[in-house]
mmCIF file of the C-alpha atoms, coordinates in Angstrom:
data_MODEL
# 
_entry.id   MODEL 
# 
loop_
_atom_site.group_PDB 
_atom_site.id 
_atom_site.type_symbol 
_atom_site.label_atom_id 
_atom_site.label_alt_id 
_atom_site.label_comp_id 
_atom_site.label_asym_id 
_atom_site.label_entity_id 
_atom_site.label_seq_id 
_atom_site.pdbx_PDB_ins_code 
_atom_site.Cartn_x 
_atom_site.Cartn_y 
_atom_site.Cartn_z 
_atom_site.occupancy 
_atom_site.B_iso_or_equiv 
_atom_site.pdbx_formal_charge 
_atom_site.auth_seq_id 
_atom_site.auth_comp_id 
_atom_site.auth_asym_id 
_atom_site.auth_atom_id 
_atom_site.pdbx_PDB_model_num 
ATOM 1   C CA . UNK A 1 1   ? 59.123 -26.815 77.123  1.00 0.00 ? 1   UNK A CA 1 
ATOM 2   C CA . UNK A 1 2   ? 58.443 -30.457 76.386  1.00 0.00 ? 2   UNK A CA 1 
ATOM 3   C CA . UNK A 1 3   ? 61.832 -33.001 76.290  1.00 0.00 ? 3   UNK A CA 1 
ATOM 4   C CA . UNK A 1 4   ? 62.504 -34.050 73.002  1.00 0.00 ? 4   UNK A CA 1 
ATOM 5   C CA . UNK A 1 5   ? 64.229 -37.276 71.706  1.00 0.00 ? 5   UNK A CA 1 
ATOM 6   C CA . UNK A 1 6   ? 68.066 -36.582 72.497  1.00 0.00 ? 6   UNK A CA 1 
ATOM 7   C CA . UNK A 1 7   ? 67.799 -34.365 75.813  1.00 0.00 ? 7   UNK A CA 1 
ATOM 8   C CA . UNK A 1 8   ? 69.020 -35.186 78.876  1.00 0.00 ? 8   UNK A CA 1 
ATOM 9   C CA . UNK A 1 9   ? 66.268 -36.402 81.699  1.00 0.00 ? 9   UNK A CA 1 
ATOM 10  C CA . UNK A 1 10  ? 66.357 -33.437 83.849  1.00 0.00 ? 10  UNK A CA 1 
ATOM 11  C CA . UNK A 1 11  ? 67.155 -34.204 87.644  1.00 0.00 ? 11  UNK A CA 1 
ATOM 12  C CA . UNK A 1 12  ? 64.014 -34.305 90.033  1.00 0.00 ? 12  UNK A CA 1 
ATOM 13  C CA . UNK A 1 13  ? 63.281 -36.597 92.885  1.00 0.00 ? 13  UNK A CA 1 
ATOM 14  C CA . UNK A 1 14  ? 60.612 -39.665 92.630  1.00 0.00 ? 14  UNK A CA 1 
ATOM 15  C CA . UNK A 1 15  ? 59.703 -42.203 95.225  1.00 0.00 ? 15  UNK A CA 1 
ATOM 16  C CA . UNK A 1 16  ? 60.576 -45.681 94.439  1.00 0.00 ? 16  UNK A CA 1 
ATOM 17  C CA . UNK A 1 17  ? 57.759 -47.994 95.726  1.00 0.00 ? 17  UNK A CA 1 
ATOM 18  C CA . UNK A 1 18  ? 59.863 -50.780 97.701  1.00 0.00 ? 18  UNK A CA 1 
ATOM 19  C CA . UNK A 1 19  ? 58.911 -53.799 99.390  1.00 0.00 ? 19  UNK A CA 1 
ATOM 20  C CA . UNK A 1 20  ? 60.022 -51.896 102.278 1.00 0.00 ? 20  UNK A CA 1 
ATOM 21  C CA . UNK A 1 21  ? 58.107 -48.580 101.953 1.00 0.00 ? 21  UNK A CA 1 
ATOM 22  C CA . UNK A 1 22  ? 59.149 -45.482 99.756  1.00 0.00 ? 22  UNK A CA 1 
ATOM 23  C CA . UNK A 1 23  ? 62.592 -44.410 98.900  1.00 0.00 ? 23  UNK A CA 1 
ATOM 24  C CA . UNK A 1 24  ? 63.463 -41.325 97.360  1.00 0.00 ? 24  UNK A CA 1 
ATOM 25  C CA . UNK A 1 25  ? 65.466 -41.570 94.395  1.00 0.00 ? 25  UNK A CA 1 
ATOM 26  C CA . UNK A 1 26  ? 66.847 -38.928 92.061  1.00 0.00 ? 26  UNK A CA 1 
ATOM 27  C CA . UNK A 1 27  ? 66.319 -39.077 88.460  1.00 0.00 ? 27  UNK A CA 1 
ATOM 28  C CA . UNK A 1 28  ? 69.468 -38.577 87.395  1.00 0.00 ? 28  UNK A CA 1 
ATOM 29  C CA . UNK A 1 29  ? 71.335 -40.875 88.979  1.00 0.00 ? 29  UNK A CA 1 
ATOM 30  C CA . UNK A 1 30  ? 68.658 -43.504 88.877  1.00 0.00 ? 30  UNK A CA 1 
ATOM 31  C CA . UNK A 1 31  ? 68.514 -43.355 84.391  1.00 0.00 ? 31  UNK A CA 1 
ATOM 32  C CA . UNK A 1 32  ? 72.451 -43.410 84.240  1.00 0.00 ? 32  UNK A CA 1 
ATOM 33  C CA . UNK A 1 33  ? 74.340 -46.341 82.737  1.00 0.00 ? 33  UNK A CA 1 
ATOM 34  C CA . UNK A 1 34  ? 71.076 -48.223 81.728  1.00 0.00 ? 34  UNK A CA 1 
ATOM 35  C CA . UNK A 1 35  ? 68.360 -48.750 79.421  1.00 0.00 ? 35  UNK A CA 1 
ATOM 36  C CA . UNK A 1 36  ? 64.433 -47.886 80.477  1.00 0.00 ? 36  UNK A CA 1 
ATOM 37  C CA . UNK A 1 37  ? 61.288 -48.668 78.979  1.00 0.00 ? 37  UNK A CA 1 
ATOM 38  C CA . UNK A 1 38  ? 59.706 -45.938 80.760  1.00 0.00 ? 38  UNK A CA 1 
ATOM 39  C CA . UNK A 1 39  ? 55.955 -45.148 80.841  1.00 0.00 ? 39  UNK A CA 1 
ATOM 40  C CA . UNK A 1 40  ? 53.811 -42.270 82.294  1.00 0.00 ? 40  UNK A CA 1 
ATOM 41  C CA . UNK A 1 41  ? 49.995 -42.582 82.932  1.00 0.00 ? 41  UNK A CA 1 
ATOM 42  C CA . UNK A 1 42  ? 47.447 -40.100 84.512  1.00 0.00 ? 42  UNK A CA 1 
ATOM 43  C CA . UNK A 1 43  ? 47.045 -42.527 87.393  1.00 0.00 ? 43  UNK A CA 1 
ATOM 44  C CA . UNK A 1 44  ? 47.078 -46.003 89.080  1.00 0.00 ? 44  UNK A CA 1 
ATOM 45  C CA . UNK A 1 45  ? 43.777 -47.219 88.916  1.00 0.00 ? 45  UNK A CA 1 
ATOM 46  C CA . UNK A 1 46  ? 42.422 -45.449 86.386  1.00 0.00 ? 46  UNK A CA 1 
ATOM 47  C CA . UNK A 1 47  ? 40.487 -47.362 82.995  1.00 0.00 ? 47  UNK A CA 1 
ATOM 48  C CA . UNK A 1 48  ? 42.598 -47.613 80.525  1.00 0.00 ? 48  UNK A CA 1 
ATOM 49  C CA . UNK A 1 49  ? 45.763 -47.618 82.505  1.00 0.00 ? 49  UNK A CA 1 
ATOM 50  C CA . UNK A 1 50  ? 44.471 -50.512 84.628  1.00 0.00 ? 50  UNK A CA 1 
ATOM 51  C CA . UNK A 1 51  ? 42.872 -52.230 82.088  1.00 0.00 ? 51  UNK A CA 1 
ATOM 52  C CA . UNK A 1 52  ? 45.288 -51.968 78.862  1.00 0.00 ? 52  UNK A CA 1 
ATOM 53  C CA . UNK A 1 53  ? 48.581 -49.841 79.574  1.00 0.00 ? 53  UNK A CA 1 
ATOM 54  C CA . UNK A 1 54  ? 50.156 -51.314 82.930  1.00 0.00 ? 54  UNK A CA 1 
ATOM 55  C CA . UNK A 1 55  ? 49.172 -55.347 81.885  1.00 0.00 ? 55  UNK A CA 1 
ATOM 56  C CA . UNK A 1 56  ? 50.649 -54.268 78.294  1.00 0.00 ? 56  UNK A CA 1 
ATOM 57  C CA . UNK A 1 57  ? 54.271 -53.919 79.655  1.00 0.00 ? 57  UNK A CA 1 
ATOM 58  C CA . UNK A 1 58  ? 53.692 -56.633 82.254  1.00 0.00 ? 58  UNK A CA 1 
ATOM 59  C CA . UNK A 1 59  ? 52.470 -58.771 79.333  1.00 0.00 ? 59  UNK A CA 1 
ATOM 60  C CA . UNK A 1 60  ? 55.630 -57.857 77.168  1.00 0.00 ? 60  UNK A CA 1 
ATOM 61  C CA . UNK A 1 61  ? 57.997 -57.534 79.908  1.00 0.00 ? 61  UNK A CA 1 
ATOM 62  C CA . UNK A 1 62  ? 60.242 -60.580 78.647  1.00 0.00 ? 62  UNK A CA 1 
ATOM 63  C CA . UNK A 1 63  ? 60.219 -59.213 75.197  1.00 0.00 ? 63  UNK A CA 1 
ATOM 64  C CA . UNK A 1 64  ? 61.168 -55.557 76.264  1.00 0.00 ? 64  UNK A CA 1 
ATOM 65  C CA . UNK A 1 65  ? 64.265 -57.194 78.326  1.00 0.00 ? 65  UNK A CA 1 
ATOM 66  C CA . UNK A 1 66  ? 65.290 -59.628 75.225  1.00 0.00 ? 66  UNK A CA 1 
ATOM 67  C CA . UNK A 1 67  ? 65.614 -56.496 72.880  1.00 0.00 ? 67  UNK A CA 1 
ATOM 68  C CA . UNK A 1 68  ? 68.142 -54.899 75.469  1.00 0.00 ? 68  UNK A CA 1 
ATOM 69  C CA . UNK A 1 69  ? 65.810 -53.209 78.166  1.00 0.00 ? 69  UNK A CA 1 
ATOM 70  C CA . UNK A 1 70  ? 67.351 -53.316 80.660  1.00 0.00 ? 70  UNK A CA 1 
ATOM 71  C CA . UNK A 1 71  ? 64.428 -51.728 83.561  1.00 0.00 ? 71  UNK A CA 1 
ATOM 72  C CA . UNK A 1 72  ? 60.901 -51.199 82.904  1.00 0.00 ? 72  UNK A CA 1 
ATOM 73  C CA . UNK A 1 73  ? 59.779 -48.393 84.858  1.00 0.00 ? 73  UNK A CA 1 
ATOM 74  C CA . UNK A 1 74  ? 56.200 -46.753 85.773  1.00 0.00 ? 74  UNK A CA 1 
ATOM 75  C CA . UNK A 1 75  ? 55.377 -43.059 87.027  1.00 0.00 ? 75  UNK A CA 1 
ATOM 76  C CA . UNK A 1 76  ? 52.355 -41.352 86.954  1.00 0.00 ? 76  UNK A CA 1 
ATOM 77  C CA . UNK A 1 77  ? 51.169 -38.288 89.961  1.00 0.00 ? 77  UNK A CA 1 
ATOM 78  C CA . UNK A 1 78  ? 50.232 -41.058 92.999  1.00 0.00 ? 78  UNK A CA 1 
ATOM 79  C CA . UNK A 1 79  ? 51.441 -41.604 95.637  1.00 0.00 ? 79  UNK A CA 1 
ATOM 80  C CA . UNK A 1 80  ? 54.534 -44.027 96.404  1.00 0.00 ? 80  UNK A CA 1 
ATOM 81  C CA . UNK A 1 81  ? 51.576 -46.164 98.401  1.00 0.00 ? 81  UNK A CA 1 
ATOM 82  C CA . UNK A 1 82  ? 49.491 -46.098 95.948  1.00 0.00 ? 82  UNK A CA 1 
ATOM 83  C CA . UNK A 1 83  ? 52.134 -47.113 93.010  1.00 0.00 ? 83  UNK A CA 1 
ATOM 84  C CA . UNK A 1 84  ? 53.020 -49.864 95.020  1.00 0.00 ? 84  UNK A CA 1 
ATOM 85  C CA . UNK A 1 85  ? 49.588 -51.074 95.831  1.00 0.00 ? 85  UNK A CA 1 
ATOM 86  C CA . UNK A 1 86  ? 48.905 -50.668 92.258  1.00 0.00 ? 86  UNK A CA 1 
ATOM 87  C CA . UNK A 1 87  ? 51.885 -52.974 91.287  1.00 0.00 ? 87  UNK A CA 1 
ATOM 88  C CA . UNK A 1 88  ? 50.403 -55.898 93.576  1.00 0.00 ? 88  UNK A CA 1 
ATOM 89  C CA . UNK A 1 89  ? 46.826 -55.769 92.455  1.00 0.00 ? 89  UNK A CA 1 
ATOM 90  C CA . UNK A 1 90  ? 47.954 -55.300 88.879  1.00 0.00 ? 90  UNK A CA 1 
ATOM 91  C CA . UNK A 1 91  ? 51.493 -55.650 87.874  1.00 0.00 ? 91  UNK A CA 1 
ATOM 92  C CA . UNK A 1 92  ? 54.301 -57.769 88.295  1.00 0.00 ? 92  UNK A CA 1 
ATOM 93  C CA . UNK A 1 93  ? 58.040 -58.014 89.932  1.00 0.00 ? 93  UNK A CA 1 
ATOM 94  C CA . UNK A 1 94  ? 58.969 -56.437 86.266  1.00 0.00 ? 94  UNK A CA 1 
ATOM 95  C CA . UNK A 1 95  ? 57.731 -53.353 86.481  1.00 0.00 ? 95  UNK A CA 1 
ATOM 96  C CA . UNK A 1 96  ? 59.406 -50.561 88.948  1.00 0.00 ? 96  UNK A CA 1 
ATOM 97  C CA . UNK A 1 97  ? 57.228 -47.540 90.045  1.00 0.00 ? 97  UNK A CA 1 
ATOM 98  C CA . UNK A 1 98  ? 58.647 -44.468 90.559  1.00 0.00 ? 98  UNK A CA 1 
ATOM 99  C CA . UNK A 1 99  ? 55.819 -42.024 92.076  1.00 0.00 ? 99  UNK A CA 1 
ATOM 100 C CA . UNK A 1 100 ? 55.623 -38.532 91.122  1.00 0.00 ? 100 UNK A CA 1 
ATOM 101 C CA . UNK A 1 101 ? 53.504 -37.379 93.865  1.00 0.00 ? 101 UNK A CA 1 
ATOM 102 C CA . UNK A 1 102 ? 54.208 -33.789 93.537  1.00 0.00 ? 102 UNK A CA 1 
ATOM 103 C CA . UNK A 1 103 ? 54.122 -33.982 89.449  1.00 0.00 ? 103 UNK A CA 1 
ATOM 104 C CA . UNK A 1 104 ? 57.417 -32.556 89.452  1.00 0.00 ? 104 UNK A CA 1 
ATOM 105 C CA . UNK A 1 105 ? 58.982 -35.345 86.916  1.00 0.00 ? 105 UNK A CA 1 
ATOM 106 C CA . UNK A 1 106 ? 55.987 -34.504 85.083  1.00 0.00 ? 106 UNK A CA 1 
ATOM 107 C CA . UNK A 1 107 ? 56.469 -30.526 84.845  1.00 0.00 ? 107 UNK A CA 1 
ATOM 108 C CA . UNK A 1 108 ? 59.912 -30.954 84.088  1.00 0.00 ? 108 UNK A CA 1 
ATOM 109 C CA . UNK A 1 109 ? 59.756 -32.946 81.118  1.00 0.00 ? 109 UNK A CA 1 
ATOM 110 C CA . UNK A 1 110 ? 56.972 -30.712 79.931  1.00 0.00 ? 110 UNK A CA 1 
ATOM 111 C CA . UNK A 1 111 ? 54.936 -33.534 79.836  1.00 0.00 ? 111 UNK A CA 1 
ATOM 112 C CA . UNK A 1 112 ? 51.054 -32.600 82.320  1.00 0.00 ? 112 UNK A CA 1 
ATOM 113 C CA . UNK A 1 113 ? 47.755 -32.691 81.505  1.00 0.00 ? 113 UNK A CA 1 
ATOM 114 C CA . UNK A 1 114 ? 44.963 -30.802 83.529  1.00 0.00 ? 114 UNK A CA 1 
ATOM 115 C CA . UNK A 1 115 ? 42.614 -33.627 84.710  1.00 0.00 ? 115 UNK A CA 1 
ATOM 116 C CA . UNK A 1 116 ? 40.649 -31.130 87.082  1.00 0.00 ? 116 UNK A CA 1 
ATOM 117 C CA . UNK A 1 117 ? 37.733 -31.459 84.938  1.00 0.00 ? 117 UNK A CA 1 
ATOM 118 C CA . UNK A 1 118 ? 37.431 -35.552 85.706  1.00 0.00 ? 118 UNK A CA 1 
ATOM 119 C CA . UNK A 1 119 ? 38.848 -34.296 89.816  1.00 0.00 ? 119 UNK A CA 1 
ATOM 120 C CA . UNK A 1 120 ? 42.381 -35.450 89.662  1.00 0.00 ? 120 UNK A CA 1 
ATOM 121 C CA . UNK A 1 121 ? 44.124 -32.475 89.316  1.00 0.00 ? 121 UNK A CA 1 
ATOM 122 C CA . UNK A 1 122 ? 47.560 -31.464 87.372  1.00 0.00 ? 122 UNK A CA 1 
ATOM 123 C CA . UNK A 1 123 ? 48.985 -35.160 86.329  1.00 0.00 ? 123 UNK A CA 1 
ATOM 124 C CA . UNK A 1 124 ? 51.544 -36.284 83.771  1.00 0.00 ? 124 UNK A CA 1 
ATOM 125 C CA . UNK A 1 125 ? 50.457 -37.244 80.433  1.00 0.00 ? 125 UNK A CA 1 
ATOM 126 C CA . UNK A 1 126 ? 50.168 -40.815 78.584  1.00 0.00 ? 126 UNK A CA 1 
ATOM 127 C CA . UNK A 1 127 ? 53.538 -41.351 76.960  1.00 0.00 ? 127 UNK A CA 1 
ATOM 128 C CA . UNK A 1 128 ? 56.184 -43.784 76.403  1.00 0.00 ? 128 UNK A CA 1 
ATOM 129 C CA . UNK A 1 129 ? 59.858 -42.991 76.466  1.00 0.00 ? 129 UNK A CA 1 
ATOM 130 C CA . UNK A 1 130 ? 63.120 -45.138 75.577  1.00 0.00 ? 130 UNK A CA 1 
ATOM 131 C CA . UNK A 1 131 ? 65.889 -44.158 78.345  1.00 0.00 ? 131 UNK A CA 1 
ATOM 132 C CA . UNK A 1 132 ? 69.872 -44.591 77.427  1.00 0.00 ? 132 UNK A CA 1 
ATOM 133 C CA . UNK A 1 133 ? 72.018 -43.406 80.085  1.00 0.00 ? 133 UNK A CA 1 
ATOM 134 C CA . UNK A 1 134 ? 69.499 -40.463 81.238  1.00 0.00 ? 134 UNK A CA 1 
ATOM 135 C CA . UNK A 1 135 ? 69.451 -39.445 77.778  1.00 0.00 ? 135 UNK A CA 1 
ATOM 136 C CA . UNK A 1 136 ? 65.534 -39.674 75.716  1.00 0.00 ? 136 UNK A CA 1 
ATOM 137 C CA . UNK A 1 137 ? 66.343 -41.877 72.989  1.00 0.00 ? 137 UNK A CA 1 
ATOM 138 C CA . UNK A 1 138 ? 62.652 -42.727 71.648  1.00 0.00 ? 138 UNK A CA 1 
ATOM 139 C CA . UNK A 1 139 ? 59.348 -40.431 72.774  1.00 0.00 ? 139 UNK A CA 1 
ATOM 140 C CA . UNK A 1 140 ? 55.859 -41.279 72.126  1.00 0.00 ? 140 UNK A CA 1 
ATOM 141 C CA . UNK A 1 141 ? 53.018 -38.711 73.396  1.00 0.00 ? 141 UNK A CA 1 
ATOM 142 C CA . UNK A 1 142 ? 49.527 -39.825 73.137  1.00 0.00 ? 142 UNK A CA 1 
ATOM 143 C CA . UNK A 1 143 ? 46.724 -37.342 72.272  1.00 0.00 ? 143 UNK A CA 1 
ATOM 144 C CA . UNK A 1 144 ? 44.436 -36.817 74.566  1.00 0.00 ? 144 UNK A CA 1 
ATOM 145 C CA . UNK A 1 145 ? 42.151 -39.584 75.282  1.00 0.00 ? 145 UNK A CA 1 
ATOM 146 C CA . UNK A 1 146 ? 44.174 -42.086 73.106  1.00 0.00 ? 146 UNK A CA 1 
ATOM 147 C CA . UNK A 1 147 ? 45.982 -44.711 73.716  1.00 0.00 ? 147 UNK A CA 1 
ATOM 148 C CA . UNK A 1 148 ? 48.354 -46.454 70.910  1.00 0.00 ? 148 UNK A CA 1 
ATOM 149 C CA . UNK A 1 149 ? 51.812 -45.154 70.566  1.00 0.00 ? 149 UNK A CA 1 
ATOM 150 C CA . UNK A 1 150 ? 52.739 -45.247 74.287  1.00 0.00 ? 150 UNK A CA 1 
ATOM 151 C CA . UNK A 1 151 ? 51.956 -48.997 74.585  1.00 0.00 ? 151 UNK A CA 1 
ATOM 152 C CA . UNK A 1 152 ? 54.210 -52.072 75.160  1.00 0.00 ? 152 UNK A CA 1 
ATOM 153 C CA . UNK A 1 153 ? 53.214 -53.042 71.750  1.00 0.00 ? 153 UNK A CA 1 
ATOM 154 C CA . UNK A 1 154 ? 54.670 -49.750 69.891  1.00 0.00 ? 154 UNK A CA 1 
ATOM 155 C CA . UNK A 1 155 ? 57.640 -49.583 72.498  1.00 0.00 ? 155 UNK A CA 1 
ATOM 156 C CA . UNK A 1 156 ? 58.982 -53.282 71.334  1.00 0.00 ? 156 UNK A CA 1 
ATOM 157 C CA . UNK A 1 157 ? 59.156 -52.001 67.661  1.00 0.00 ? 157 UNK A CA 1 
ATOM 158 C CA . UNK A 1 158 ? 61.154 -49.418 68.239  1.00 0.00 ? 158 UNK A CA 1 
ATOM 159 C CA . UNK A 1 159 ? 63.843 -51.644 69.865  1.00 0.00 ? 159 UNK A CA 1 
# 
């Protein structure tokens, strides 16, 4: 079942990429008592999330925080090395990247994609999601092969 605007984010654990290596964290308690700009690619590195989604929120990062945000976070199925090295080469001291190595944020929120056919596997989808407190406040799911609605862009109009 896919989260919906209004649920609770359920309770998994993601690795926080740190300056000094991976730290688990637990959903839960890492949403509560703040506001996220969250955002969920198929993977670090890849086209469009390299090239338009990731330099998007960097880009828009002071905007996102004037409206009220309060975090702006990044997952997608990598690695907690592999988020991190993403956020040097292409990202910024604004963003935070939670890895879901395992997908498990992913299957919980109802929210992966089969990408076997381009050899990457079960990931999470391309979406956007407004955080309150753990609870899903705004949602925005892009079809397949799209990218429009889960952007920085779309995000700062719905603040």
């Amino acid at each position: 079942m896919t989260i919906s605007v209004g649920d609770k984010l359920p309770d998994v654990k993601l690795v926080k990429a740190t300056e000094n290596g991976p730290e688990q964290v637990s959903s839960a308690e890492y949403f509560a008592g703040k506001k996220v700009a969250l955002f969920s690619v198929p993977g670090a590195f890849t086209p469009t999330c390299s090239a338009r989604h990731l330099p998007g929120y960097v880009e828009k990062a002071a905007e996102l925080k004037a409206k009220g945000v309060d975090e702006i976070v990044a997952t997608a199925v990598n690695d907690a090395f592999v988020m991190g090295a993403w956020n040097k080469a292409a990202g910024s001291d604004d963003i935070t990247m939670l890895a879901d190595g395992n997908g498990a944020f992913a299957e919980a929120v109802g929210l992966t994609m089969d990408g076997s056919g381009f050899g990457m596997g079960k990931r999470g989808q391309r979406y956007s999601m407004i955080v309150e407190d753990g609870v899903v406040k705004e949602l925005n799911v892009e079809a397949p092969g799209d990218f429009s609605v889960s952007s920085a862009e779309h995000m700062l109009g719905q603040l």
